[in-house]
PDB file of C-alpha atoms in Angstrom:
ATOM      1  CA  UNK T 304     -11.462   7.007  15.011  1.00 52.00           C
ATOM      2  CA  UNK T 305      -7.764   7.307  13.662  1.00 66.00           C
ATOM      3  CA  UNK T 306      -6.829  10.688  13.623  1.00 76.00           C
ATOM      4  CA  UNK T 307      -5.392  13.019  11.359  1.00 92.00           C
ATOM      5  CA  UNK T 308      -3.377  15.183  13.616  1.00 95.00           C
ATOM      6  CA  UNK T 309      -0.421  16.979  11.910  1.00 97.00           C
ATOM      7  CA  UNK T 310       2.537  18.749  13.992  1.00 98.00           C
ATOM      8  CA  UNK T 311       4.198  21.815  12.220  1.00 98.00           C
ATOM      9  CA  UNK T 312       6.814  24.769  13.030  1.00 98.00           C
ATOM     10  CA  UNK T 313       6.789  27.998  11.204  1.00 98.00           C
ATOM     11  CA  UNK T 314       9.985  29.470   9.736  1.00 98.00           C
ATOM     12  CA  UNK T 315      12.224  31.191  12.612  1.00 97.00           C
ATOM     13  CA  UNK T 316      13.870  33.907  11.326  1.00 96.00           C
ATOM     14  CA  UNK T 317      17.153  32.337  10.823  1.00 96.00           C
ATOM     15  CA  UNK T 318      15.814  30.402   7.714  1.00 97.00           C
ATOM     16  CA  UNK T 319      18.299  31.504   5.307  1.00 95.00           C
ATOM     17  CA  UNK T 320      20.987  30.002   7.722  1.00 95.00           C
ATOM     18  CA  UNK T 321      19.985  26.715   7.408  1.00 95.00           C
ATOM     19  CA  UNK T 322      21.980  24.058   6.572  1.00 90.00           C
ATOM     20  CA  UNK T 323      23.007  23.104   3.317  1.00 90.00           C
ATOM     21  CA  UNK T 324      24.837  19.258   2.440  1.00 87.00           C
ATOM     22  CA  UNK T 325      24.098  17.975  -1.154  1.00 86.00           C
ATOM     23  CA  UNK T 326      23.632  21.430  -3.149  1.00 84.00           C
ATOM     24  CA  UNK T 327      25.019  24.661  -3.205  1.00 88.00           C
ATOM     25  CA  UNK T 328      23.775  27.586  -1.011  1.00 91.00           C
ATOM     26  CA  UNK T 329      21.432  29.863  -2.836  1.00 93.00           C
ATOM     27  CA  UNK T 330      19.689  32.725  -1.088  1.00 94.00           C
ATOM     28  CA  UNK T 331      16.440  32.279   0.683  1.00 97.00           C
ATOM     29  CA  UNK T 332      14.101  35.027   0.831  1.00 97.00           C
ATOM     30  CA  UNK T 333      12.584  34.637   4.247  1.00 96.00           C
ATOM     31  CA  UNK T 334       9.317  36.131   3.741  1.00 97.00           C
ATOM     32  CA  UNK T 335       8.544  34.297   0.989  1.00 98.00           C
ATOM     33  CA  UNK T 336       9.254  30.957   2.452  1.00 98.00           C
ATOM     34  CA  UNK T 337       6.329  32.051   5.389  1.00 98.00           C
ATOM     35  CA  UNK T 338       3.654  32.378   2.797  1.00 98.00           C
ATOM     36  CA  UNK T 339       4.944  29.201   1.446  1.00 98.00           C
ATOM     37  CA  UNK T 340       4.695  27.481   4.699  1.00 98.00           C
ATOM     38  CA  UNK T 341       1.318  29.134   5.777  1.00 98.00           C
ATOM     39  CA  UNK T 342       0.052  27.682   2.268  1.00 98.00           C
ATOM     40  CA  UNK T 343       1.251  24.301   3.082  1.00 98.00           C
ATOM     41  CA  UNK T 344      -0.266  24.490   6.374  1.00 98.00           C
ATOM     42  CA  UNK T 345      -3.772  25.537   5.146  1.00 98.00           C
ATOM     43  CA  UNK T 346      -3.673  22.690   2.824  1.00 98.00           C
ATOM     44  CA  UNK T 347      -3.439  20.281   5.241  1.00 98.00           C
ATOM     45  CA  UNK T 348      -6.038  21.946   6.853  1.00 98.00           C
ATOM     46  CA  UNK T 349      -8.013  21.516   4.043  1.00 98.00           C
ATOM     47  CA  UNK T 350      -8.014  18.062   3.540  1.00 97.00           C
ATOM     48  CA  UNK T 351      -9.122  17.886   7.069  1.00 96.00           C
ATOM     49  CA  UNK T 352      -5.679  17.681   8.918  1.00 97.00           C
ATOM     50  CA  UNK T 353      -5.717  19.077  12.276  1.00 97.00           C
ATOM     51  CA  UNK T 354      -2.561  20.980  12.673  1.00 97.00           C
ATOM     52  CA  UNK T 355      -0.345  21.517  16.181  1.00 97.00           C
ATOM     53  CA  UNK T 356       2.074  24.083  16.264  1.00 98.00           C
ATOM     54  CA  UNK T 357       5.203  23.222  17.913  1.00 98.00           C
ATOM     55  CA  UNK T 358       7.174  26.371  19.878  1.00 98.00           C
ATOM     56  CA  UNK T 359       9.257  28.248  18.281  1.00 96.00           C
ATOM     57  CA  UNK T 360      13.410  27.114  18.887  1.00 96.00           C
ATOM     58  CA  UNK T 361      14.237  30.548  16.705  1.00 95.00           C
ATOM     59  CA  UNK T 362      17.794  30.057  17.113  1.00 96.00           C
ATOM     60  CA  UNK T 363      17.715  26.654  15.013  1.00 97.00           C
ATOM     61  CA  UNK T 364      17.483  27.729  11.729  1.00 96.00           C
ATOM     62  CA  UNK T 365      16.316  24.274  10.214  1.00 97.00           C
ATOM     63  CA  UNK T 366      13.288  23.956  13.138  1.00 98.00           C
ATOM     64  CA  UNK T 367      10.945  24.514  10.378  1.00 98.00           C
ATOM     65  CA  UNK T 368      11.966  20.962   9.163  1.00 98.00           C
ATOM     66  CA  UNK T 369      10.100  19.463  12.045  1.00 98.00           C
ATOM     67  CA  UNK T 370       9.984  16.169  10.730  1.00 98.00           C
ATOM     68  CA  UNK T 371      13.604  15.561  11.834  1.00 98.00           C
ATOM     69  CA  UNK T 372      12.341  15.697  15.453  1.00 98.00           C
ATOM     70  CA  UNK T 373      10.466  12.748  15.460  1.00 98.00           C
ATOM     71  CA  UNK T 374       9.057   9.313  14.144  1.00 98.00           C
ATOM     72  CA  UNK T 375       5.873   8.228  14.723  1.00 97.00           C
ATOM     73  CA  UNK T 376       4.780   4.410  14.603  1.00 96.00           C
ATOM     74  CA  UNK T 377       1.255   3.838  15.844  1.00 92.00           C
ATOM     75  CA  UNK T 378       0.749   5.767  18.910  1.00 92.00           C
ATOM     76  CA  UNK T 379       4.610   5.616  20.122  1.00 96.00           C
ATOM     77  CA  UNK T 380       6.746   9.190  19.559  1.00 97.00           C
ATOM     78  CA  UNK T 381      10.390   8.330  19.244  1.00 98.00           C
ATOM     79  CA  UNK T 382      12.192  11.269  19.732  1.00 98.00           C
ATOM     80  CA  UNK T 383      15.225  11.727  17.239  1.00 98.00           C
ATOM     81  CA  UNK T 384      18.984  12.989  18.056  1.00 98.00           C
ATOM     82  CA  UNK T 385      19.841  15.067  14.991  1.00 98.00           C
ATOM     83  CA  UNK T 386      23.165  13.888  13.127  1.00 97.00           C
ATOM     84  CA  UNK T 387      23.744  17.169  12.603  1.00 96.00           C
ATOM     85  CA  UNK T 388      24.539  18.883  16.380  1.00 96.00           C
ATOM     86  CA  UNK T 389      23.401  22.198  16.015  1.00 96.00           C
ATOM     87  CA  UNK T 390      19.699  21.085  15.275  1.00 97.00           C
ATOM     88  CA  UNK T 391      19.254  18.480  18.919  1.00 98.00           C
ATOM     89  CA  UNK T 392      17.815  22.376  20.446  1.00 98.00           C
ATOM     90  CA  UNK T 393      14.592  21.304  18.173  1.00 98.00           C
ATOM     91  CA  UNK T 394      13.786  18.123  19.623  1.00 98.00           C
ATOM     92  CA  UNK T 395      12.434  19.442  23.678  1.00 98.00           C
ATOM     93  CA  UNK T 396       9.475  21.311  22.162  1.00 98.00           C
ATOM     94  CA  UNK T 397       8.794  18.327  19.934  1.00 98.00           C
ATOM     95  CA  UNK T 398       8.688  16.343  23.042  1.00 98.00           C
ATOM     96  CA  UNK T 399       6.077  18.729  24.714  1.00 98.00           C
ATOM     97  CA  UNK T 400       4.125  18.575  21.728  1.00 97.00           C
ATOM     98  CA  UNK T 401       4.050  14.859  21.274  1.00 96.00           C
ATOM     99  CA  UNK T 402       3.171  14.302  25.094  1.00 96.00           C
ATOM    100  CA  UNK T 403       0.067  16.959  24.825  1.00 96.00           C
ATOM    101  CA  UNK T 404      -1.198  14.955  22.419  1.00 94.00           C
ATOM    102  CA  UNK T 405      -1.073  11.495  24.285  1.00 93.00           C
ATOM    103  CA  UNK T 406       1.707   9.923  22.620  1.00 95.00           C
ATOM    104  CA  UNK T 407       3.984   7.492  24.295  1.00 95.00           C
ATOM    105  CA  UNK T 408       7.562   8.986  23.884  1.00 97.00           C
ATOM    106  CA  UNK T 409      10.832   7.569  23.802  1.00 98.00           C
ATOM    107  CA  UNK T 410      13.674   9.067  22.740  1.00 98.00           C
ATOM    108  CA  UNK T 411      17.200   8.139  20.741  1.00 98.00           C
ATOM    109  CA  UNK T 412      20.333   8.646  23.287  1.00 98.00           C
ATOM    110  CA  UNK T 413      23.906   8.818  22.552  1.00 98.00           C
ATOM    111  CA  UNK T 414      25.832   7.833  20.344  1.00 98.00           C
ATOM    112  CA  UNK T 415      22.727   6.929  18.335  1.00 98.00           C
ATOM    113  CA  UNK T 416      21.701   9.794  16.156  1.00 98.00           C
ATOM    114  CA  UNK T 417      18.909   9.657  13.977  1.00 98.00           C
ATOM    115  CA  UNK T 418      16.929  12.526  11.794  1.00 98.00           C
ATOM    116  CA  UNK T 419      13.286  11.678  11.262  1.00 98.00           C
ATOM    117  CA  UNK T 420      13.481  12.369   7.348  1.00 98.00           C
ATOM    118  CA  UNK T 421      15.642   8.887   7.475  1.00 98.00           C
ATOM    119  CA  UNK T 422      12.703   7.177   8.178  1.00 98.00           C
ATOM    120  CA  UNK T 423       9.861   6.001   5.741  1.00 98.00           C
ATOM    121  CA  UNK T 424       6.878   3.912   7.127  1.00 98.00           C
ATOM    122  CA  UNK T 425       5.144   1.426   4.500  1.00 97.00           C
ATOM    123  CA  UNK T 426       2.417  -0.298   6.176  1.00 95.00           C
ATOM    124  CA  UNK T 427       4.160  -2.353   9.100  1.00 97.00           C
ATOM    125  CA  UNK T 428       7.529  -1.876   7.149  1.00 98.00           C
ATOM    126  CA  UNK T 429       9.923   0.670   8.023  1.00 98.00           C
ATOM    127  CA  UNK T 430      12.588   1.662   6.137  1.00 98.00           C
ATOM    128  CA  UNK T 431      15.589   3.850   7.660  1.00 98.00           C
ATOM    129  CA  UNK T 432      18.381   5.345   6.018  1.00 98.00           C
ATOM    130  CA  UNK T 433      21.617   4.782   6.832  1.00 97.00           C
ATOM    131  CA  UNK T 434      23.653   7.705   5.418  1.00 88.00           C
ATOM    132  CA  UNK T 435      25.317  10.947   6.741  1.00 84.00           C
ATOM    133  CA  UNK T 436      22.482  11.709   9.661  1.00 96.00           C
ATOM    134  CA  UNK T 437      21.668   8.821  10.669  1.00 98.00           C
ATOM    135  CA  UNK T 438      23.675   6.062  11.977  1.00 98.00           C
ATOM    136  CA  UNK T 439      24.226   2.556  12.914  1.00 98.00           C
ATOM    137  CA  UNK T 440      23.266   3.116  16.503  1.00 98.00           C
ATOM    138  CA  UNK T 441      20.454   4.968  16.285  1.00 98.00           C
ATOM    139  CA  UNK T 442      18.832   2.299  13.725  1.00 98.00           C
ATOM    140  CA  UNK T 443      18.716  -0.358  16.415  1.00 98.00           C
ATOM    141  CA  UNK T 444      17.276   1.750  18.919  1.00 98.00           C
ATOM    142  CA  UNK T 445      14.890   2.375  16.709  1.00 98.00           C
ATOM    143  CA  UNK T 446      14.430  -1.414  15.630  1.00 98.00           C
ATOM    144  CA  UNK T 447      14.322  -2.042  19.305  1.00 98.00           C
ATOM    145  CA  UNK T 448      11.738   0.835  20.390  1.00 98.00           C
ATOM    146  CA  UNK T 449       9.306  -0.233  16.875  1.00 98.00           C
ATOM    147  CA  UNK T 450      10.138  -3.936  16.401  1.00 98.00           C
ATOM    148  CA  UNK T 451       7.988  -4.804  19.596  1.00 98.00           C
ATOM    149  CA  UNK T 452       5.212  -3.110  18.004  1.00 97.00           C
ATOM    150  CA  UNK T 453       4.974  -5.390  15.329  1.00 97.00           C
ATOM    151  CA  UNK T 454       7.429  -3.331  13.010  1.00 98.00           C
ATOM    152  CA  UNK T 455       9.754  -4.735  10.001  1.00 98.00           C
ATOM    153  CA  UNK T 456      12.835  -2.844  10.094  1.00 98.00           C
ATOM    154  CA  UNK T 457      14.676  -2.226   6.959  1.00 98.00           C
ATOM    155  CA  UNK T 458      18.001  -0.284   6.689  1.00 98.00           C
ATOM    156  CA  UNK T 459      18.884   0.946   3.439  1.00 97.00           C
ATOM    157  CA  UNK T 460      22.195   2.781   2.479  1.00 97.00           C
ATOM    158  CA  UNK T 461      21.803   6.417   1.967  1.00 97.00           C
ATOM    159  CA  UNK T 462      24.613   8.437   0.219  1.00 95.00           C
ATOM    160  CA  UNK T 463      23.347  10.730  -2.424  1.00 95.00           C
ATOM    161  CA  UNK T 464      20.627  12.815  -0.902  1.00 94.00           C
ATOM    162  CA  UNK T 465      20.443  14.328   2.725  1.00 92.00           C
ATOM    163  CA  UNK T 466      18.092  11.873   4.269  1.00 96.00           C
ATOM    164  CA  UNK T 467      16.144   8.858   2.862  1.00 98.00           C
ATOM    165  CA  UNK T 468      13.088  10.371   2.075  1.00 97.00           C
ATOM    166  CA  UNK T 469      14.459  13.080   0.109  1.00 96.00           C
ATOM    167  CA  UNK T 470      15.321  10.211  -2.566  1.00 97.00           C
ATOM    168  CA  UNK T 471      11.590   7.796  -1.992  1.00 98.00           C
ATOM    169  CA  UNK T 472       8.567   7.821  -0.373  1.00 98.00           C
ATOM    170  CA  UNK T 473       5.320   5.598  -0.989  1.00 98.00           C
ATOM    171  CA  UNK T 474       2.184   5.445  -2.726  1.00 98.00           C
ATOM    172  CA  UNK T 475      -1.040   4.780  -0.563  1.00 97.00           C
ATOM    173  CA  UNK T 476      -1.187   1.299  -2.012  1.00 97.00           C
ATOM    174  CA  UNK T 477       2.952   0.818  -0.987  1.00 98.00           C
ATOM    175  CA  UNK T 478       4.566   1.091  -3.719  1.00 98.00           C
ATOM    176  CA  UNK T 479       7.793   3.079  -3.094  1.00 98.00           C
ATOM    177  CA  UNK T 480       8.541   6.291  -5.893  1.00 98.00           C
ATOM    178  CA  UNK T 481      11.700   7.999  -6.373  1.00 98.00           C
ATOM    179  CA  UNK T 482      14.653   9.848  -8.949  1.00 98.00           C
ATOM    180  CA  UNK T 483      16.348   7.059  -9.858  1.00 98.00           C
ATOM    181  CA  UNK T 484      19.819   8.980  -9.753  1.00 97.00           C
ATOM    182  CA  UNK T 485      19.161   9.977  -6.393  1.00 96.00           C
ATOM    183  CA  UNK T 486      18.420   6.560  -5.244  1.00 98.00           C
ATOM    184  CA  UNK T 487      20.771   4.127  -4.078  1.00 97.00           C
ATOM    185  CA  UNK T 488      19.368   0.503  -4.501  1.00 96.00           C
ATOM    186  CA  UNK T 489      15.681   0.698  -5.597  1.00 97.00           C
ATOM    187  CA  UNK T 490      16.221  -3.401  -5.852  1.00 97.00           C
ATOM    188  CA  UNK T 491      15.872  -3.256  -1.954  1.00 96.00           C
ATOM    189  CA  UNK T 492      11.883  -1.767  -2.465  1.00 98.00           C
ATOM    190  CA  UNK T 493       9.709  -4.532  -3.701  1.00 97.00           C
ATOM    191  CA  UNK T 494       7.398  -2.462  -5.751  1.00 98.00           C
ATOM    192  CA  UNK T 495       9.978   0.927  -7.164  1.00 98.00           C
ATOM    193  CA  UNK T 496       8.328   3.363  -9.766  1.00 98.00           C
ATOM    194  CA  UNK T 497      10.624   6.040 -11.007  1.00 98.00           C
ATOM    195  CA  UNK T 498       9.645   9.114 -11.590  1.00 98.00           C
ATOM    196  CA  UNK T 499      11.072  11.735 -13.771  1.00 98.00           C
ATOM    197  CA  UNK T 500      11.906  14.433 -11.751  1.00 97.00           C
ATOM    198  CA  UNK T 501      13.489  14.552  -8.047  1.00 96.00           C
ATOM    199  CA  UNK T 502      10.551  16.459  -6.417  1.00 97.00           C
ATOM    200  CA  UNK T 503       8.418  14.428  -8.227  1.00 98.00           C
ATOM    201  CA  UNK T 504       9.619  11.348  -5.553  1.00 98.00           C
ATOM    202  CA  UNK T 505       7.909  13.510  -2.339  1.00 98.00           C
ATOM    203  CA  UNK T 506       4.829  12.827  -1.567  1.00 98.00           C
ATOM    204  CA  UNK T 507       2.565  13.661   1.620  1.00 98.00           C
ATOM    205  CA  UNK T 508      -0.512  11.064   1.606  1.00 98.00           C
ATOM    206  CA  UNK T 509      -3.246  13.606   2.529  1.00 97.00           C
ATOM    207  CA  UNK T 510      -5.882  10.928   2.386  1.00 95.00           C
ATOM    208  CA  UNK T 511      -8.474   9.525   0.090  1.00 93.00           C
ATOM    209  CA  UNK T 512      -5.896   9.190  -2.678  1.00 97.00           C
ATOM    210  CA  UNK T 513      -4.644  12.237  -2.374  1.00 98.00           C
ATOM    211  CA  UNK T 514      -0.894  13.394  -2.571  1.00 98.00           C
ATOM    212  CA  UNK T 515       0.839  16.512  -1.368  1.00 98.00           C
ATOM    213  CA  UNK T 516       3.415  17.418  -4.080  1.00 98.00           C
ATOM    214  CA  UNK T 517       5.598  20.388  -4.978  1.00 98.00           C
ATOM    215  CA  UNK T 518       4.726  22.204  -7.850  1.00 98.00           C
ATOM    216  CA  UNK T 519       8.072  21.823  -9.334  1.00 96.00           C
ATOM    217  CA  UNK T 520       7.488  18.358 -10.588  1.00 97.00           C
ATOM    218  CA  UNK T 521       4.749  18.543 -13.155  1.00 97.00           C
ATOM    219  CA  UNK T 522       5.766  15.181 -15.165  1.00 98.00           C
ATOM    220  CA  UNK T 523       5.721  13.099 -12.428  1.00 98.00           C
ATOM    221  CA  UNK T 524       2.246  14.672 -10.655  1.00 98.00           C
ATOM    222  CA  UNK T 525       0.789  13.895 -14.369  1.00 98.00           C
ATOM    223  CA  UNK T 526       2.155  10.459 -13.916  1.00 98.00           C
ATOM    224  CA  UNK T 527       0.868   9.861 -10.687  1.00 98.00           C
ATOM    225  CA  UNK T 528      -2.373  11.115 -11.855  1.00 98.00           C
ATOM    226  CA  UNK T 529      -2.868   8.475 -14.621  1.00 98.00           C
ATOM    227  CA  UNK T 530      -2.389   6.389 -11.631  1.00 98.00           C
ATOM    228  CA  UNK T 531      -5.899   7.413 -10.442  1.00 98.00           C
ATOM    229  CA  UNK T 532      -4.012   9.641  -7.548  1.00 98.00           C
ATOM    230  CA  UNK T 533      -5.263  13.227  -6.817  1.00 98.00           C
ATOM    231  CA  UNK T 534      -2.016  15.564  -6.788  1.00 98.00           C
ATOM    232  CA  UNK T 535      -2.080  18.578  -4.577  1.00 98.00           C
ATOM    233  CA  UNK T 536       0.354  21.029  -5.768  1.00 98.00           C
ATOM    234  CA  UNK T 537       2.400  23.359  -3.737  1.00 98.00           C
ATOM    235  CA  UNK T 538       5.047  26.081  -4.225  1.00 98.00           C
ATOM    236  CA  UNK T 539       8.213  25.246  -1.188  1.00 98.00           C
ATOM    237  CA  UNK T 540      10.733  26.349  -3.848  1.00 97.00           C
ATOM    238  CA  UNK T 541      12.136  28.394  -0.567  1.00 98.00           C
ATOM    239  CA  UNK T 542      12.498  25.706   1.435  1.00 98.00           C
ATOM    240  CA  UNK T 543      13.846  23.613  -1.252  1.00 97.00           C
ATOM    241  CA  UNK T 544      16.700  25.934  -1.506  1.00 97.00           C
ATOM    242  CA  UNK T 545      17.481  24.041   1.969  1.00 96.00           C
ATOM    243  CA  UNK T 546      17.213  20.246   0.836  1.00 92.00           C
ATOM    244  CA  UNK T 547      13.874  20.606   2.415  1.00 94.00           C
ATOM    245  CA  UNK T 548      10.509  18.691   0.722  1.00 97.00           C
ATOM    246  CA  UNK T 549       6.671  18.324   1.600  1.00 98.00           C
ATOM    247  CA  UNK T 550       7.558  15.657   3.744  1.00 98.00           C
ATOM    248  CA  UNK T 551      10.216  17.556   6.014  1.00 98.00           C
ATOM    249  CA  UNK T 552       7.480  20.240   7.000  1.00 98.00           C
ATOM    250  CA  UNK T 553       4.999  18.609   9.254  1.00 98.00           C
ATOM    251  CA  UNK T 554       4.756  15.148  11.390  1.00 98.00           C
ATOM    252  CA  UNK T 555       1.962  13.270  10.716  1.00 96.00           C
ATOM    253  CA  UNK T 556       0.381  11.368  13.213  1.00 95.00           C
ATOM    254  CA  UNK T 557      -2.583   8.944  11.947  1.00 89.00           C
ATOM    255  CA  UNK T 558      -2.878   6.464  14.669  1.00 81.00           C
ATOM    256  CA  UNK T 559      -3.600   7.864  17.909  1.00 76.00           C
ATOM    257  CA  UNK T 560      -7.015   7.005  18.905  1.00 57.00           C
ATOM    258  CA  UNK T 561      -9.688   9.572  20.627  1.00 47.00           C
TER     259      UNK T 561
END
């Protein structure tokens, strides 16, 4: 059976450290952002997500944003090399994790860098931002790691948001959702919804037409709802304060076979 095996990393204690591009800094309150996370966590559990922790890297103050480390397509881990040099600490214990599960693993090398929150899978398609993380190089070792795999490989410009899918992600049935401001071509998506509100474009597909959300984005969860969709609202406003989103918390791996 496919599985629903989830990889997450709970807040180090650097949190408030973390690094901030596209807004200004506000103050994190790290205690709060735990009980966010170990909310977050429990829903997955939930909705019948088996959760891994990945170690600790305490003195990375973004590790919580473990989707950064990796990219998953099918059973193949592709380990990511952060744009940003201060997070590439986060990636070994990503590594470890990904092998103990039975993953293939390959792994980005210089100069390619790429951050796994670039990277949105749509059926066979995958789309990968090309903006301040992630760059040329890294994009065709990707295309050349997935494309043998039976991947579709589509970069798209990023320049308004820190990573790709902190502007779109997708619907079960494919359809791609974002903030229109925050997007920079939704021409390049052959099925684009907006939605009114920029958390309202994150989604986590929890299954069964079900959709992780942030609880910050009541129009659009109403509008995704009288799409037949289930929302499942959550408080991150903590990790939010970062440029984080449901998406940039755990790894989702749905392919590996038992």
């Amino acid at each position: 059976m496919p599985s629903q095996q989830a990889l997450v990393r709970r807040p180090g204690p650097r949190l408030a450290e973390g690094l901030v591009t596209h807004i200004d800094r506000r103050p994190v309150d790290p205690a709060l952002a735990l009980r966010q996370w170990e909310t977050y966590v429990q829903v997955l559990r939930d909705h019948g997500w088996q959760t891994t922790e990945v170690a600790p890297a305490d003195d990375c103050p973004d590790a919580v944003f473990v989707e950064d480390t990796l990219v998953m397509f099918r059973n193949v881990a592709l380990l990511a090399r952060p744009g940003a040099g201060p997070r590439r600490p986060e990636v070994p214990a990503a590594r470890a994790a990904a092998e103990a599960l039975g993953c293939s693993v390959n792994e980005i090398r210089a100069p390619g860098t790429l951050d796994g929150g670039d990277v949105l899978k749509v059926g066979d398609t995958v789309y990968v931002g090309r903006g301040g993380r992630t760059n040329a190089e890294g994009i065709r070792q990707l295309r050349a790691t997935f494309e043998p795999l039976g991947a579709r490989v589509v970069a798209v410009p990023v320049s308004r948001v820190l990573h790709l899918k902190s502007a779109v992600t997708a619907l079960p049935d494919g359809t791609v959702i974002g903030y229109p401001p925050l997007v920079d071509d939704p021409a390049l998506f052959p099925r684009f919804l907006p939605v009114p509100e920029e958390s309202g474009a994150h989604v986590v597909l929890l299954g069964g037409g079900r959709l992780l959300m942030a609880d910050g984005a009541p129009k659009s969860a109403e509008l995704l709802a009288g799409l037949g969709y289930q929302p499942v609202l959550v408080d991150i406003g903590e990790f939010e304060k970062l440029e984080g989103c449901v998406t940039c918390l755990s790894v989702r791996l749905r392919e590996l076979y038992a």
